């Protein structure tokens, strides 16, 4: 099993619903977030292109955050989800430094926090909070190894890219272009 | 082509607009770790070479600074932790892939060793010293007997500690300024040089200071060579690393880097040490102080600047 997410940059309107849904679902403290919106404006007027991306942890296949963790608090669970065990985390910040996507933050209580692909919802057979609320249905989540999953089907007929592939982390967020 | 990025829904403390999760604590620790490694390395080296009598400051007196430096450094590391009550989790596991785990375990071995070394010389430093328990007297005799193997262990561990202070940073691929294998040797050489500076400052023997000055001048030469290679390597690498080098070549860290690290921290003290060697009367605490300040500034700048360099926005 390999969980992954595809984000349709042509359908995303940047409303930020995914951000709020995540904060609500996961009790993210005020001022922090596990997912966010990037608006990339390229070109000069009148030839301007806008790309909107809903971003979060890439749950990398080759995850530097898990490698550099001195206590093993950062670890990978089934489906390739990168998680942090709160009472093993010493808050040294190594994983925050190691992430090319800046997807981790220091929780006010001390431990490092991040996107979990809502694994508590997956366990109940639900999808992630951000996917569930997206009003334009631009987020696709599922198992890459299952050809019938939403994410596999979304990637089949579209061109896509990943962010900073040169960082070598094998990220698992696919942006449909 | 112009490109503009707006990140919305996100303004996380110490992460946006740019990463600043490590503050003064880490550079202080890297500096004290390097300093301790430098002093321990030369203490071990000159004991093994049989120079204990000719070079008393190197072998006997300066190592009293090491336990102090290591304890202060460890305390700075502890202050840096955000989940401090769980710090002991470092010692419930060994993680081969994590430089920080290696460092934590190295310190676990080298810190007690530095205390033992100092204890073995305490009666020579303070003749009236008395151990409160007789068992400690026996232990003292034992460690004095085993000084030579301890010296070898100190040299090896000092090199590991010195290199580790660089590898801690260079292992982070996500921060292009740090992600170069030269950083390990560079931090080691810089640490050895700061260690020597401290010993030279303390030493009262002309013979000892002359030998140490000569080694220090060589080390400063090697350090300048490695820094040039660091910048050359970046300029010949990928875009993110060219941007990283440009922080020192016209960017926001140019003045602090060249003035405090290169000129005041390396070139000026090297010139002063050379002038002293050829016979000019120069108080050696001046180059020593400059080297120590330069060594700290180097680590401070590398930690600060490294966190700004990145792959994305």
mmCIF file with all atom_site columns, C-alpha atoms in Angstrom, chain A residues 14 19 23 31-44 53 55 64 66-74 86-111 163-164 166-169, chain B residues 1-22 26 80-84 86-101 104 168 171-175 178 238 240 303 306-307 310-313:
data_model
loop_
_atom_site.group_PDB
_atom_site.id
_atom_site.type_symbol
_atom_site.label_atom_id
_atom_site.label_alt_id
_atom_site.label_comp_id
_atom_site.label_asym_id
_atom_site.label_entity_id
_atom_site.label_seq_id
_atom_site.pdbx_PDB_ins_code
_atom_site.Cartn_x
_atom_site.Cartn_y
_atom_site.Cartn_z
_atom_site.occupancy
_atom_site.B_iso_or_equiv
_atom_site.pdbx_formal_charge
_atom_site.auth_seq_id
_atom_site.auth_comp_id
_atom_site.auth_asym_id
_atom_site.auth_atom_id
_atom_site.pdbx_PDB_model_num
ATOM 1   C CA . UNK A 1 14  ? -7.464 28.612 -3.437  1.00 0.00 ? 14  UNK A CA 1
ATOM 2   C CA . UNK A 1 19  ? -6.703 24.410 5.553   1.00 0.00 ? 19  UNK A CA 1
ATOM 3   C CA . UNK A 1 23  ? -7.227 22.716 11.582  1.00 0.00 ? 23  UNK A CA 1
ATOM 4   C CA . UNK A 1 31  ? -1.614 30.336 14.253  1.00 0.00 ? 31  UNK A CA 1
ATOM 5   C CA . UNK A 1 32  ? -0.407 26.975 12.950  1.00 0.00 ? 32  UNK A CA 1
ATOM 6   C CA . UNK A 1 33  ? -1.426 24.780 10.042  1.00 0.00 ? 33  UNK A CA 1
ATOM 7   C CA . UNK A 1 34  ? -0.630 21.407 8.539   1.00 0.00 ? 34  UNK A CA 1
ATOM 8   C CA . UNK A 1 35  ? -1.710 22.358 5.011   1.00 0.00 ? 35  UNK A CA 1
ATOM 9   C CA . UNK A 1 36  ? -1.671 25.666 3.173   1.00 0.00 ? 36  UNK A CA 1
ATOM 10  C CA . UNK A 1 37  ? -2.306 27.326 -0.201  1.00 0.00 ? 37  UNK A CA 1
ATOM 11  C CA . UNK A 1 38  ? 0.355  28.544 -2.586  1.00 0.00 ? 38  UNK A CA 1
ATOM 12  C CA . UNK A 1 39  ? -0.539 30.931 -5.387  1.00 0.00 ? 39  UNK A CA 1
ATOM 13  C CA . UNK A 1 40  ? 2.158  30.945 -8.036  1.00 0.00 ? 40  UNK A CA 1
ATOM 14  C CA . UNK A 1 41  ? 1.908  33.837 -10.508 1.00 0.00 ? 41  UNK A CA 1
ATOM 15  C CA . UNK A 1 42  ? 4.293  33.494 -13.430 1.00 0.00 ? 42  UNK A CA 1
ATOM 16  C CA . UNK A 1 43  ? 4.975  35.660 -16.471 1.00 0.00 ? 43  UNK A CA 1
ATOM 17  C CA . UNK A 1 44  ? 4.420  39.353 -17.090 1.00 0.00 ? 44  UNK A CA 1
ATOM 18  C CA . UNK A 1 53  ? -1.688 24.531 -5.060  1.00 0.00 ? 53  UNK A CA 1
ATOM 19  C CA . UNK A 1 55  ? 0.197  21.820 -0.143  1.00 0.00 ? 55  UNK A CA 1
ATOM 20  C CA . UNK A 1 64  ? 14.971 12.883 5.429   1.00 0.00 ? 64  UNK A CA 1
ATOM 21  C CA . UNK A 1 66  ? 12.712 10.102 9.545   1.00 0.00 ? 66  UNK A CA 1
ATOM 22  C CA . UNK A 1 67  ? 16.403 9.526  8.847   1.00 0.00 ? 67  UNK A CA 1
ATOM 23  C CA . UNK A 1 68  ? 17.685 12.469 10.884  1.00 0.00 ? 68  UNK A CA 1
ATOM 24  C CA . UNK A 1 69  ? 15.436 11.936 13.926  1.00 0.00 ? 69  UNK A CA 1
ATOM 25  C CA . UNK A 1 70  ? 17.731 11.057 16.864  1.00 0.00 ? 70  UNK A CA 1
ATOM 26  C CA . UNK A 1 71  ? 15.082 9.249  18.894  1.00 0.00 ? 71  UNK A CA 1
ATOM 27  C CA . UNK A 1 72  ? 12.986 7.467  16.288  1.00 0.00 ? 72  UNK A CA 1
ATOM 28  C CA . UNK A 1 73  ? 9.943  9.640  17.101  1.00 0.00 ? 73  UNK A CA 1
ATOM 29  C CA . UNK A 1 74  ? 9.566  10.361 13.380  1.00 0.00 ? 74  UNK A CA 1
ATOM 30  C CA . UNK A 1 86  ? 4.677  12.848 20.655  1.00 0.00 ? 86  UNK A CA 1
ATOM 31  C CA . UNK A 1 87  ? 6.225  11.338 23.764  1.00 0.00 ? 87  UNK A CA 1
ATOM 32  C CA . UNK A 1 88  ? 9.354  10.238 21.915  1.00 0.00 ? 88  UNK A CA 1
ATOM 33  C CA . UNK A 1 89  ? 9.955  13.657 20.336  1.00 0.00 ? 89  UNK A CA 1
ATOM 34  C CA . UNK A 1 90  ? 12.484 15.849 22.168  1.00 0.00 ? 90  UNK A CA 1
ATOM 35  C CA . UNK A 1 91  ? 11.781 18.920 20.021  1.00 0.00 ? 91  UNK A CA 1
ATOM 36  C CA . UNK A 1 92  ? 15.346 19.225 18.726  1.00 0.00 ? 92  UNK A CA 1
ATOM 37  C CA . UNK A 1 93  ? 14.145 20.603 15.391  1.00 0.00 ? 93  UNK A CA 1
ATOM 38  C CA . UNK A 1 94  ? 16.336 18.352 13.222  1.00 0.00 ? 94  UNK A CA 1
ATOM 39  C CA . UNK A 1 95  ? 13.353 17.111 11.184  1.00 0.00 ? 95  UNK A CA 1
ATOM 40  C CA . UNK A 1 96  ? 12.135 20.684 10.657  1.00 0.00 ? 96  UNK A CA 1
ATOM 41  C CA . UNK A 1 97  ? 15.573 21.558 9.253   1.00 0.00 ? 97  UNK A CA 1
ATOM 42  C CA . UNK A 1 98  ? 15.595 18.447 7.081   1.00 0.00 ? 98  UNK A CA 1
ATOM 43  C CA . UNK A 1 99  ? 12.274 19.056 5.293   1.00 0.00 ? 99  UNK A CA 1
ATOM 44  C CA . UNK A 1 100 ? 12.604 20.773 1.890   1.00 0.00 ? 100 UNK A CA 1
ATOM 45  C CA . UNK A 1 101 ? 8.854  21.524 2.028   1.00 0.00 ? 101 UNK A CA 1
ATOM 46  C CA . UNK A 1 102 ? 8.819  23.115 5.503   1.00 0.00 ? 102 UNK A CA 1
ATOM 47  C CA . UNK A 1 103 ? 5.872  20.869 6.248   1.00 0.00 ? 103 UNK A CA 1
ATOM 48  C CA . UNK A 1 104 ? 6.644  20.428 9.952   1.00 0.00 ? 104 UNK A CA 1
ATOM 49  C CA . UNK A 1 105 ? 6.294  22.850 12.823  1.00 0.00 ? 105 UNK A CA 1
ATOM 50  C CA . UNK A 1 106 ? 7.016  22.964 16.509  1.00 0.00 ? 106 UNK A CA 1
ATOM 51  C CA . UNK A 1 107 ? 3.722  22.513 18.396  1.00 0.00 ? 107 UNK A CA 1
ATOM 52  C CA . UNK A 1 108 ? 3.295  24.937 21.337  1.00 0.00 ? 108 UNK A CA 1
ATOM 53  C CA . UNK A 1 109 ? 3.368  21.905 23.638  1.00 0.00 ? 109 UNK A CA 1
ATOM 54  C CA . UNK A 1 110 ? 6.926  21.149 22.494  1.00 0.00 ? 110 UNK A CA 1
ATOM 55  C CA . UNK A 1 111 ? 6.753  18.205 20.136  1.00 0.00 ? 111 UNK A CA 1
ATOM 56  C CA . UNK A 1 163 ? 7.707  19.818 -6.013  1.00 0.00 ? 163 UNK A CA 1
ATOM 57  C CA . UNK A 1 164 ? 11.506 20.027 -5.658  1.00 0.00 ? 164 UNK A CA 1
ATOM 58  C CA . UNK A 1 166 ? 15.875 17.531 -7.082  1.00 0.00 ? 166 UNK A CA 1
ATOM 59  C CA . UNK A 1 167 ? 15.841 17.375 -3.279  1.00 0.00 ? 167 UNK A CA 1
ATOM 60  C CA . UNK A 1 168 ? 15.734 13.615 -3.774  1.00 0.00 ? 168 UNK A CA 1
ATOM 61  C CA . UNK A 1 169 ? 13.048 12.840 -1.237  1.00 0.00 ? 169 UNK A CA 1
ATOM 62  C CA . UNK B 2 1   ? 10.199 35.527 -16.795 1.00 0.00 ? 1   UNK B CA 1
ATOM 63  C CA . UNK B 2 2   ? 8.900  37.045 -13.621 1.00 0.00 ? 2   UNK B CA 1
ATOM 64  C CA . UNK B 2 3   ? 7.488  34.784 -11.006 1.00 0.00 ? 3   UNK B CA 1
ATOM 65  C CA . UNK B 2 4   ? 5.721  35.672 -7.820  1.00 0.00 ? 4   UNK B CA 1
ATOM 66  C CA . UNK B 2 5   ? 4.609  33.375 -5.072  1.00 0.00 ? 5   UNK B CA 1
ATOM 67  C CA . UNK B 2 6   ? 1.966  34.006 -2.464  1.00 0.00 ? 6   UNK B CA 1
ATOM 68  C CA . UNK B 2 7   ? 1.595  31.599 0.373   1.00 0.00 ? 7   UNK B CA 1
ATOM 69  C CA . UNK B 2 8   ? -1.709 31.972 2.154   1.00 0.00 ? 8   UNK B CA 1
ATOM 70  C CA . UNK B 2 9   ? -3.287 30.346 5.161   1.00 0.00 ? 9   UNK B CA 1
ATOM 71  C CA . UNK B 2 10  ? 0.127  30.016 6.717   1.00 0.00 ? 10  UNK B CA 1
ATOM 72  C CA . UNK B 2 11  ? 2.235  32.143 9.040   1.00 0.00 ? 11  UNK B CA 1
ATOM 73  C CA . UNK B 2 12  ? 3.816  29.693 11.456  1.00 0.00 ? 12  UNK B CA 1
ATOM 74  C CA . UNK B 2 13  ? 6.146  31.127 14.126  1.00 0.00 ? 13  UNK B CA 1
ATOM 75  C CA . UNK B 2 14  ? 9.869  30.458 13.398  1.00 0.00 ? 14  UNK B CA 1
ATOM 76  C CA . UNK B 2 15  ? 9.026  28.800 10.052  1.00 0.00 ? 15  UNK B CA 1
ATOM 77  C CA . UNK B 2 16  ? 7.521  31.667 8.018   1.00 0.00 ? 16  UNK B CA 1
ATOM 78  C CA . UNK B 2 17  ? 8.570  33.824 6.257   1.00 0.00 ? 17  UNK B CA 1
ATOM 79  C CA . UNK B 2 18  ? 11.836 31.909 6.551   1.00 0.00 ? 18  UNK B CA 1
ATOM 80  C CA . UNK B 2 19  ? 13.062 29.168 8.806   1.00 0.00 ? 19  UNK B CA 1
ATOM 81  C CA . UNK B 2 20  ? 14.530 30.290 12.133  1.00 0.00 ? 20  UNK B CA 1
ATOM 82  C CA . UNK B 2 21  ? 14.004 27.310 14.385  1.00 0.00 ? 21  UNK B CA 1
ATOM 83  C CA . UNK B 2 22  ? 17.594 27.201 15.664  1.00 0.00 ? 22  UNK B CA 1
ATOM 84  C CA . UNK B 2 26  ? 23.123 25.596 18.486  1.00 0.00 ? 26  UNK B CA 1
ATOM 85  C CA . UNK B 2 80  ? 17.358 24.403 22.423  1.00 0.00 ? 80  UNK B CA 1
ATOM 86  C CA . UNK B 2 81  ? 15.013 21.444 22.905  1.00 0.00 ? 81  UNK B CA 1
ATOM 87  C CA . UNK B 2 82  ? 11.320 22.323 22.763  1.00 0.00 ? 82  UNK B CA 1
ATOM 88  C CA . UNK B 2 83  ? 10.163 19.129 24.510  1.00 0.00 ? 83  UNK B CA 1
ATOM 89  C CA . UNK B 2 84  ? 12.779 19.190 27.232  1.00 0.00 ? 84  UNK B CA 1
ATOM 90  C CA . UNK B 2 86  ? 11.749 13.992 27.040  1.00 0.00 ? 86  UNK B CA 1
ATOM 91  C CA . UNK B 2 87  ? 15.465 14.633 26.394  1.00 0.00 ? 87  UNK B CA 1
ATOM 92  C CA . UNK B 2 88  ? 16.317 11.196 27.833  1.00 0.00 ? 88  UNK B CA 1
ATOM 93  C CA . UNK B 2 89  ? 14.725 9.654  24.755  1.00 0.00 ? 89  UNK B CA 1
ATOM 94  C CA . UNK B 2 90  ? 18.074 10.323 23.059  1.00 0.00 ? 90  UNK B CA 1
ATOM 95  C CA . UNK B 2 91  ? 19.560 7.605  25.199  1.00 0.00 ? 91  UNK B CA 1
ATOM 96  C CA . UNK B 2 92  ? 16.948 4.905  24.798  1.00 0.00 ? 92  UNK B CA 1
ATOM 97  C CA . UNK B 2 93  ? 17.970 4.241  21.205  1.00 0.00 ? 93  UNK B CA 1
ATOM 98  C CA . UNK B 2 94  ? 20.886 4.385  18.775  1.00 0.00 ? 94  UNK B CA 1
ATOM 99  C CA . UNK B 2 95  ? 19.901 5.642  15.334  1.00 0.00 ? 95  UNK B CA 1
ATOM 100 C CA . UNK B 2 96  ? 22.681 4.952  12.857  1.00 0.00 ? 96  UNK B CA 1
ATOM 101 C CA . UNK B 2 97  ? 21.265 7.295  10.186  1.00 0.00 ? 97  UNK B CA 1
ATOM 102 C CA . UNK B 2 98  ? 20.876 10.286 12.496  1.00 0.00 ? 98  UNK B CA 1
ATOM 103 C CA . UNK B 2 99  ? 23.973 12.469 13.067  1.00 0.00 ? 99  UNK B CA 1
ATOM 104 C CA . UNK B 2 100 ? 22.328 13.913 16.163  1.00 0.00 ? 100 UNK B CA 1
ATOM 105 C CA . UNK B 2 101 ? 22.072 10.443 17.684  1.00 0.00 ? 101 UNK B CA 1
ATOM 106 C CA . UNK B 2 104 ? 24.516 12.502 21.655  1.00 0.00 ? 104 UNK B CA 1
ATOM 107 C CA . UNK B 2 168 ? 25.194 17.746 12.032  1.00 0.00 ? 168 UNK B CA 1
ATOM 108 C CA . UNK B 2 171 ? 23.417 16.063 6.609   1.00 0.00 ? 171 UNK B CA 1
ATOM 109 C CA . UNK B 2 172 ? 20.479 18.405 5.969   1.00 0.00 ? 172 UNK B CA 1
ATOM 110 C CA . UNK B 2 173 ? 19.922 18.182 2.244   1.00 0.00 ? 173 UNK B CA 1
ATOM 111 C CA . UNK B 2 174 ? 16.995 20.620 2.538   1.00 0.00 ? 174 UNK B CA 1
ATOM 112 C CA . UNK B 2 175 ? 19.339 23.517 3.471   1.00 0.00 ? 175 UNK B CA 1
ATOM 113 C CA . UNK B 2 178 ? 24.851 23.220 4.792   1.00 0.00 ? 178 UNK B CA 1
ATOM 114 C CA . UNK B 2 238 ? 22.945 23.759 -8.589  1.00 0.00 ? 238 UNK B CA 1
ATOM 115 C CA . UNK B 2 240 ? 20.015 26.676 -4.843  1.00 0.00 ? 240 UNK B CA 1
ATOM 116 C CA . UNK B 2 303 ? 23.512 28.340 11.309  1.00 0.00 ? 303 UNK B CA 1
ATOM 117 C CA . UNK B 2 306 ? 21.803 28.037 6.328   1.00 0.00 ? 306 UNK B CA 1
ATOM 118 C CA . UNK B 2 307 ? 18.246 28.255 7.563   1.00 0.00 ? 307 UNK B CA 1
ATOM 119 C CA . UNK B 2 310 ? 15.945 26.454 0.644   1.00 0.00 ? 310 UNK B CA 1
ATOM 120 C CA . UNK B 2 311 ? 14.526 24.688 -2.398  1.00 0.00 ? 311 UNK B CA 1
ATOM 121 C CA . UNK B 2 312 ? 11.085 26.247 -2.638  1.00 0.00 ? 312 UNK B CA 1
ATOM 122 C CA . UNK B 2 313 ? 9.608  29.580 -1.608  1.00 0.00 ? 313 UNK B CA 1
#
